[in-house]
Amino acid sequence: MAKVLVVTSGKGGVGKTTSTAALGAALAKTGQNVVVVDFDVGLRNLDLVMGAERRVVFDLINVIQGDAKLAQALIRDKRCETLSILPASQTRDKDALTAEGVAQVMEELREKFDWILCDSPAGIERGAQLAMHHADMAVVVTNPEVSSVRDSDRIIGMLDSTTVKAKNGEKMEKFLLLTRYDPARAARGEMLSTEDVLEILSIPLIGIIPESEEVLRASNVGAPVTLSNPESAPSRAYLDAARRLMGEKLEIQVPVERKGLFDWLFKKRVA
Amino acid sequence: MSFLGNLFGKRATSGVARDRLQILLAHERAIGGGDSDLIAKLHREILEVIKRHMSIDNDKVTVKLDGSGKGCSVLEIDIEVPTPEQTAEMRRLA
């Protein structure tokens, strides 16, 4: 039974695309068949972060408009054979993304894949609504920062009111992914803590991704961080989050960079 | 911790962030989100019904829908009713 997961946030720049790529690759590494779908029509970037920008021939809009078959638009990752990407269109009109077209593509994807990860555009407009519309579960990416938390709260409200699941009276599973977290600053009271954010948003936590240079390094070279450097702190956090998505019960920790034996001992326990 | 922070010229500001967010979101959850139309409609209609029987100030009715409870939403309707003296005063002025 395929699972449709939307990665959303409301606010831009909090790490939706990075997290989609990292979680998609992490799930695919377990042998699951995964597709990551870019819903950001006009400002696609998932292809670039995944290192597939030069392999895009057809896109989501082409498929919706019948100019290409789904199989022609899907790009298989070169590093991980169970991972595919469906890019968004870069130039076309946003209205080309129709509700019926998206519904049809999602149905077709459900037959081919175990996991469908929808990378939502920022905002609460049409693109973001379509990205979440067919989702069974949602990962709400949030930075420990006031504007991001406020926008996440708004998105959580939308997940509970505008999606197919919500309209059928079913429960939408929502998880918080806290990104760019700095445990030291949170401990000093300079940054909202995990507890603060959880108390305000009151949805279960799926992972805490520490602020890390590795994330930019990975996007520089066009690889999900979980593939480019699986041992790094953010990768381990993403890999654990992926296992939780698959139903495993794991204690949530903020991994630190492994520079030596002592770092391992310093692994921080949170929540 | 904040004492140490103060020594070094920094202040622990996360508490301020948390408090500001809690106040703001309590308000936004009440009026905003997908049910904003519903709340506005309820507010207007409740006001109409009450006005049939007593004179009341538009600002004295608050309608809140709190969906954050576990498994249920709470519709909170708060109506401030004027005292008989105030009503008499309003009638006299009208």
Short mmCIF file of C-alpha atoms in Angstrom, two decimals:
data_model
loop_
_atom_site.label_atom_id
_atom_site.label_comp_id
_atom_site.label_asym_id
_atom_site.label_seq_id
_atom_site.Cartn_x
_atom_site.Cartn_y
_atom_site.Cartn_z
CA MET A 1 0.00 0.00 0.00
CA ALA A 2 1.64 3.23 -1.18
CA LYS A 3 2.06 6.10 1.25
CA VAL A 4 1.79 9.70 0.08
CA LEU A 5 3.76 12.07 2.28
CA VAL A 6 3.81 15.84 1.87
CA VAL A 7 6.81 17.81 3.07
CA THR A 8 5.48 21.25 3.87
CA SER A 9 6.08 24.29 6.07
CA GLY A 10 4.32 27.46 4.93
CA LYS A 11 7.49 29.49 5.29
CA GLY A 12 10.18 29.33 2.64
CA GLY A 13 13.82 28.50 3.20
CA VAL A 14 13.32 26.24 6.21
CA GLY A 15 14.55 23.08 4.45
CA LYS A 16 11.60 21.48 2.67
CA THR A 17 13.52 20.54 -0.47
CA THR A 18 16.62 19.46 1.45
CA SER A 19 14.44 17.34 3.73
CA THR A 20 12.45 15.83 0.86
CA ALA A 21 15.67 14.76 -0.85
CA ALA A 22 17.27 13.48 2.35
CA LEU A 23 14.20 11.58 3.57
CA GLY A 24 13.48 10.22 0.08
CA ALA A 25 17.01 8.87 -0.23
CA ALA A 26 16.94 7.51 3.33
CA LEU A 27 13.71 5.60 2.63
CA ALA A 28 15.02 4.37 -0.72
CA LYS A 29 18.19 3.03 0.92
CA THR A 30 16.04 0.60 2.89
CA GLY A 31 14.94 -0.94 -0.42
CA GLN A 32 11.58 0.83 -0.61
CA ASN A 33 10.55 2.19 -4.00
CA VAL A 34 10.50 5.96 -3.57
CA VAL A 35 9.60 8.89 -5.79
CA VAL A 36 10.13 12.52 -4.82
CA VAL A 37 7.76 14.91 -6.59
CA ASP A 38 8.49 18.62 -6.97
CA PHE A 39 5.31 20.73 -6.73
CA ASP A 40 7.07 24.08 -6.96
CA VAL A 41 5.99 25.01 -10.49
CA GLY A 42 8.08 27.89 -11.82
CA LEU A 43 10.72 27.60 -9.11
CA ARG A 44 11.74 23.97 -9.21
CA ASN A 45 14.82 23.07 -7.22
CA LEU A 46 14.45 19.48 -6.12
CA ASP A 47 16.16 18.39 -9.38
CA LEU A 48 19.15 20.61 -8.55
CA VAL A 49 19.45 19.45 -4.95
CA MET A 50 19.27 15.83 -6.18
CA GLY A 51 21.85 16.43 -8.91
CA ALA A 52 19.40 15.58 -11.71
CA GLU A 53 19.06 19.05 -13.26
CA ARG A 54 20.73 18.06 -16.53
CA ARG A 55 18.60 14.97 -16.93
CA VAL A 56 15.20 16.72 -16.92
CA VAL A 57 13.43 16.19 -20.23
CA PHE A 58 9.76 16.06 -19.29
CA ASP A 59 8.10 17.29 -16.13
CA LEU A 60 4.94 17.02 -14.03
CA ILE A 61 3.05 19.53 -16.19
CA ASN A 62 3.97 17.64 -19.38
CA VAL A 63 2.47 14.52 -17.84
CA ILE A 64 -0.67 16.34 -16.68
CA GLN A 65 -1.18 17.88 -20.12
CA GLY A 66 -0.61 14.56 -21.85
CA ASP A 67 2.57 15.65 -23.64
CA ALA A 68 4.55 12.87 -22.01
CA LYS A 69 3.94 9.58 -20.28
CA LEU A 70 4.70 9.36 -16.57
CA ALA A 71 7.54 6.89 -17.25
CA GLN A 72 9.19 9.43 -19.57
CA ALA A 73 9.19 12.15 -16.95
CA LEU A 74 10.49 10.04 -14.06
CA ILE A 75 14.25 10.28 -13.52
CA ARG A 76 15.94 7.41 -11.74
CA ASP A 77 18.67 8.40 -9.30
CA LYS A 78 22.14 7.23 -10.39
CA ARG A 79 23.34 6.47 -6.87
CA CYS A 80 20.27 4.69 -5.56
CA GLU A 81 18.21 2.63 -7.99
CA THR A 82 15.03 2.57 -5.90
CA LEU A 83 14.88 6.39 -5.87
CA SER A 84 13.18 8.44 -8.62
CA ILE A 85 12.37 12.09 -9.08
CA LEU A 86 9.46 13.73 -10.86
CA PRO A 87 10.52 17.31 -11.58
CA ALA A 88 8.25 20.36 -11.67
CA SER A 89 7.97 22.57 -14.71
CA GLN A 90 10.25 25.59 -14.72
CA THR A 91 8.68 27.94 -17.20
CA ARG A 92 5.01 27.24 -17.56
CA ASP A 93 1.99 28.92 -16.16
CA LYS A 94 1.07 27.87 -12.63
CA ASP A 95 -2.56 27.24 -13.62
CA ALA A 96 -1.33 24.28 -15.65
CA LEU A 97 -1.20 22.35 -12.38
CA THR A 98 -4.83 21.23 -12.26
CA ALA A 99 -6.51 19.38 -9.42
CA GLU A 100 -7.72 16.62 -11.78
CA GLY A 101 -4.30 16.29 -13.40
CA VAL A 102 -2.56 15.98 -10.04
CA ALA A 103 -5.13 13.42 -8.86
CA GLN A 104 -4.49 11.31 -11.94
CA VAL A 105 -0.70 11.44 -11.62
CA MET A 106 -0.89 10.59 -7.91
CA GLU A 107 -3.06 7.59 -8.67
CA GLU A 108 -0.57 6.35 -11.23
CA LEU A 109 2.37 6.93 -8.84
CA ARG A 110 0.58 4.97 -6.10
CA GLU A 111 0.66 1.91 -8.36
CA LYS A 112 4.39 2.16 -9.04
CA PHE A 113 5.90 3.22 -5.73
CA ASP A 114 5.86 2.45 -2.00
CA TRP A 115 6.50 6.05 -1.01
CA ILE A 116 5.51 9.27 -2.78
CA LEU A 117 7.14 12.33 -1.22
CA CYS A 118 5.61 15.63 -2.33
CA ASP A 119 7.89 18.64 -1.97
CA SER A 120 5.53 21.55 -1.36
CA PRO A 121 6.21 25.09 -2.49
CA ALA A 122 6.30 27.77 0.21
CA GLY A 123 3.13 29.69 0.93
CA ILE A 124 -0.49 28.63 1.30
CA GLU A 125 -1.60 29.11 -2.29
CA ARG A 126 -2.68 26.63 -4.92
CA GLY A 127 0.66 24.84 -5.34
CA ALA A 128 0.98 24.20 -1.61
CA GLN A 129 -2.65 23.09 -1.42
CA LEU A 130 -2.27 20.66 -4.32
CA ALA A 131 0.93 19.24 -2.84
CA MET A 132 -0.89 18.34 0.40
CA HIS A 133 -4.25 17.46 -1.12
CA HIS A 134 -3.68 13.72 -1.63
CA ALA A 135 -1.33 13.16 1.29
CA ASP A 136 -1.81 10.36 3.83
CA MET A 137 0.74 11.91 6.13
CA ALA A 138 2.63 15.17 6.47
CA VAL A 139 6.06 16.21 7.62
CA VAL A 140 5.94 19.83 8.79
CA VAL A 141 9.43 21.30 8.50
CA THR A 142 10.01 23.98 11.12
CA ASN A 143 12.97 26.08 12.21
CA PRO A 144 13.20 27.04 15.90
CA GLU A 145 12.28 30.59 15.04
CA VAL A 146 9.06 32.59 15.54
CA SER A 147 8.02 33.18 11.92
CA SER A 148 8.57 29.55 10.97
CA VAL A 149 6.57 28.26 13.95
CA ARG A 150 3.69 30.63 13.19
CA ASP A 151 3.55 29.53 9.56
CA SER A 152 3.73 25.87 10.54
CA ASP A 153 0.73 26.38 12.80
CA ARG A 154 -1.19 27.76 9.84
CA ILE A 155 -0.17 24.83 7.63
CA ILE A 156 -1.22 22.33 10.31
CA GLY A 157 -4.65 23.99 10.25
CA MET A 158 -4.80 23.57 6.47
CA LEU A 159 -3.74 19.91 6.66
CA ASP A 160 -6.68 19.35 8.99
CA SER A 161 -9.22 21.15 6.83
CA THR A 162 -8.44 21.19 3.09
CA THR A 163 -6.99 17.74 2.33
CA VAL A 164 -8.85 14.70 0.97
CA LYS A 165 -8.20 12.89 4.26
CA ALA A 166 -9.65 15.76 6.27
CA LYS A 167 -12.69 16.02 4.00
CA ASN A 168 -13.36 12.30 4.39
CA GLY A 169 -13.25 12.75 8.14
CA GLU A 170 -10.07 10.66 8.41
CA LYS A 171 -7.09 11.54 10.51
CA MET A 172 -4.13 13.08 8.74
CA GLU A 173 -0.90 11.94 10.38
CA LYS A 174 1.27 14.99 10.97
CA PHE A 175 4.86 15.02 12.17
CA LEU A 176 7.18 17.81 13.15
CA LEU A 177 10.68 17.89 11.66
CA LEU A 178 12.74 20.49 13.48
CA THR A 179 15.58 21.67 11.24
CA ARG A 180 18.61 23.93 11.70
CA TYR A 181 18.53 23.20 15.40
CA ASP A 182 21.43 24.30 17.56
CA PRO A 183 21.30 22.39 20.88
CA ALA A 184 23.91 24.66 22.50
CA ARG A 185 21.99 27.85 21.69
CA ALA A 186 18.71 26.27 22.79
CA ALA A 187 20.35 25.26 26.09
CA ARG A 188 21.52 28.84 26.60
CA GLY A 189 17.99 30.11 26.02
CA GLU A 190 18.92 31.89 22.80
CA MET A 191 16.77 29.69 20.61
CA LEU A 192 13.31 28.14 21.01
CA SER A 193 13.84 24.68 22.45
CA THR A 194 12.37 21.45 21.10
CA GLU A 195 9.96 21.43 24.07
CA ASP A 196 8.84 25.00 23.31
CA VAL A 197 8.07 24.20 19.66
CA LEU A 198 6.35 20.91 20.53
CA GLU A 199 4.21 22.58 23.16
CA ILE A 200 3.09 25.28 20.74
CA LEU A 201 2.44 23.09 17.69
CA SER A 202 1.36 19.92 19.56
CA ILE A 203 2.12 17.38 16.84
CA PRO A 204 4.52 14.44 17.34
CA LEU A 205 8.20 14.90 16.60
CA ILE A 206 9.76 12.82 13.81
CA GLY A 207 13.29 14.18 14.08
CA ILE A 208 15.63 17.01 14.98
CA ILE A 209 18.14 17.97 12.29
CA PRO A 210 21.09 19.84 13.75
CA GLU A 211 22.42 22.94 12.00
CA SER A 212 25.32 21.63 9.93
CA GLU A 213 27.77 22.59 7.22
CA GLU A 214 27.15 19.19 5.65
CA VAL A 215 23.73 20.27 4.36
CA LEU A 216 25.15 23.04 2.16
CA ARG A 217 28.04 20.81 1.12
CA ALA A 218 25.56 18.20 -0.07
CA SER A 219 23.45 20.67 -2.06
CA ASN A 220 26.62 22.13 -3.59
CA VAL A 221 27.42 18.78 -5.15
CA GLY A 222 23.81 17.85 -5.92
CA ALA A 223 23.30 14.93 -3.59
CA PRO A 224 20.85 14.24 -0.78
CA VAL A 225 22.90 14.56 2.40
CA THR A 226 21.90 11.02 3.39
CA LEU A 227 23.68 9.72 0.26
CA SER A 228 26.66 12.10 0.10
CA ASN A 229 27.72 11.72 3.72
CA PRO A 230 25.56 9.19 5.57
CA GLU A 231 27.74 9.33 8.67
CA SER A 232 27.31 13.08 9.20
CA ALA A 233 25.10 14.38 12.02
CA PRO A 234 22.23 15.65 9.82
CA SER A 235 22.25 12.40 7.83
CA ARG A 236 21.95 10.28 10.92
CA ALA A 237 19.05 12.45 12.06
CA TYR A 238 17.34 12.06 8.67
CA LEU A 239 18.00 8.31 8.55
CA ASP A 240 16.41 7.92 11.98
CA ALA A 241 13.46 10.09 10.95
CA ALA A 242 12.93 7.85 7.90
CA ARG A 243 12.90 4.76 10.11
CA ARG A 244 10.30 6.42 12.33
CA LEU A 245 8.20 7.17 9.25
CA MET A 246 8.31 3.44 8.53
CA GLY A 247 6.91 2.78 11.97
CA GLU A 248 9.99 2.06 14.04
CA LYS A 249 10.07 3.35 17.59
CA LEU A 250 13.38 5.09 18.15
CA GLU A 251 14.40 7.49 20.84
CA ILE A 252 14.83 11.00 19.44
CA GLN A 253 18.31 12.41 19.72
CA VAL A 254 20.22 15.33 18.26
CA PRO A 255 23.25 13.70 16.67
CA VAL A 256 26.55 15.55 16.83
CA GLU A 257 29.42 15.33 14.35
CA ARG A 258 31.63 12.31 14.97
CA LYS A 259 35.09 13.71 15.23
CA GLY A 260 36.35 11.28 17.75
CA LEU A 261 35.37 8.86 20.42
CA PHE A 262 34.30 11.61 22.80
CA ASP A 263 31.63 12.98 20.49
CA TRP A 264 29.85 9.70 20.68
CA LEU A 265 29.67 10.08 24.44
CA PHE A 266 28.29 13.60 24.03
CA LYS A 267 25.27 12.58 21.99
CA LYS A 268 22.51 14.75 23.37
CA ARG A 269 19.25 13.29 24.51
CA VAL A 270 16.17 15.32 23.76
CA ALA A 271 12.43 14.69 24.12
CA MET B 1 21.69 30.25 32.63
CA SER B 2 20.22 33.65 31.92
CA PHE B 3 22.37 35.00 34.73
CA LEU B 4 25.47 33.76 32.90
CA GLY B 5 24.11 35.18 29.66
CA ASN B 6 23.64 38.57 31.28
CA LEU B 7 27.25 38.54 32.43
CA PHE B 8 28.38 38.23 28.85
CA GLY B 9 26.01 40.88 27.58
CA LYS B 10 23.58 38.41 26.01
CA ARG B 11 20.01 37.78 27.07
CA ALA B 12 18.05 34.57 26.93
CA THR B 13 15.33 35.54 24.49
CA SER B 14 13.73 32.18 23.75
CA GLY B 15 11.20 32.66 26.58
CA VAL B 16 10.07 35.92 24.99
CA ALA B 17 9.73 34.15 21.62
CA ARG B 18 7.65 31.36 23.17
CA ASP B 19 5.32 33.74 25.03
CA ARG B 20 4.79 35.96 21.99
CA LEU B 21 3.99 32.93 19.83
CA GLN B 22 1.54 31.48 22.33
CA ILE B 23 -0.43 34.72 22.57
CA LEU B 24 -0.41 35.31 18.81
CA LEU B 25 -1.39 31.76 17.89
CA ALA B 26 -4.20 31.61 20.45
CA HIS B 27 -5.66 34.61 18.62
CA GLU B 28 -4.95 33.37 15.09
CA ARG B 29 -6.37 29.91 15.77
CA ALA B 30 -9.56 31.57 16.98
CA ILE B 31 -10.12 33.78 13.96
CA GLY B 32 -7.95 32.36 11.16
CA GLY B 33 -7.41 29.09 9.41
CA GLY B 34 -9.88 27.25 7.25
CA ASP B 35 -12.85 28.06 9.46
CA SER B 36 -12.60 31.83 9.40
CA ASP B 37 -15.82 32.13 7.38
CA LEU B 38 -17.64 29.86 9.76
CA ILE B 39 -16.56 31.87 12.80
CA ALA B 40 -17.52 35.18 11.18
CA LYS B 41 -20.92 33.77 10.20
CA LEU B 42 -21.57 32.39 13.67
CA HIS B 43 -20.56 35.69 15.21
CA ARG B 44 -22.99 37.64 13.01
CA GLU B 45 -25.92 35.27 13.48
CA ILE B 46 -25.50 34.93 17.23
CA LEU B 47 -25.44 38.70 17.47
CA GLU B 48 -28.66 38.96 15.41
CA VAL B 49 -30.51 36.52 17.65
CA ILE B 50 -29.48 38.27 20.85
CA LYS B 51 -30.29 41.70 19.45
CA ARG B 52 -33.88 40.60 18.93
CA HIS B 53 -34.27 40.33 22.70
CA MET B 54 -31.84 42.82 24.16
CA SER B 55 -29.62 45.63 23.06
CA ILE B 56 -26.02 44.56 22.99
CA ASP B 57 -22.71 45.92 21.88
CA ASN B 58 -21.15 44.29 18.79
CA ASP B 59 -17.79 44.02 20.53
CA LYS B 60 -19.25 42.15 23.49
CA VAL B 61 -19.61 38.85 21.64
CA THR B 62 -16.56 36.67 21.04
CA VAL B 63 -16.70 33.37 19.20
CA LYS B 64 -13.71 31.03 19.35
CA LEU B 65 -13.18 27.60 17.89
CA ASP B 66 -10.33 25.79 19.58
CA GLY B 67 -9.32 22.69 17.64
CA SER B 68 -6.16 21.87 19.58
CA GLY B 69 -7.94 19.67 22.14
CA LYS B 70 -7.38 15.94 21.94
CA GLY B 71 -10.01 14.43 19.66
CA CYS B 72 -12.48 17.29 19.94
CA SER B 73 -12.91 20.97 19.21
CA VAL B 74 -14.34 23.47 21.66
CA LEU B 75 -16.65 26.18 20.42
CA GLU B 76 -16.45 28.95 22.91
CA ILE B 77 -19.07 31.72 22.82
CA ASP B 78 -18.55 34.58 25.21
CA ILE B 79 -21.33 37.14 25.47
CA GLU B 80 -21.13 40.06 27.79
CA VAL B 81 -24.69 41.09 28.74
CA PRO B 82 -25.30 44.65 29.89
CA THR B 83 -26.69 45.24 33.39
CA PRO B 84 -30.32 46.52 33.67
CA GLU B 85 -28.99 50.02 34.49
CA GLN B 86 -26.83 50.05 31.37
CA THR B 87 -29.77 48.87 29.29
CA ALA B 88 -31.95 51.63 30.70
CA GLU B 89 -29.20 54.14 29.93
CA MET B 90 -28.90 52.87 26.36
CA ARG B 91 -32.67 53.09 25.87
CA ARG B 92 -32.69 56.62 27.25
CA LEU B 93 -29.94 57.69 24.87
CA ALA B 94 -31.50 55.99 21.88
#
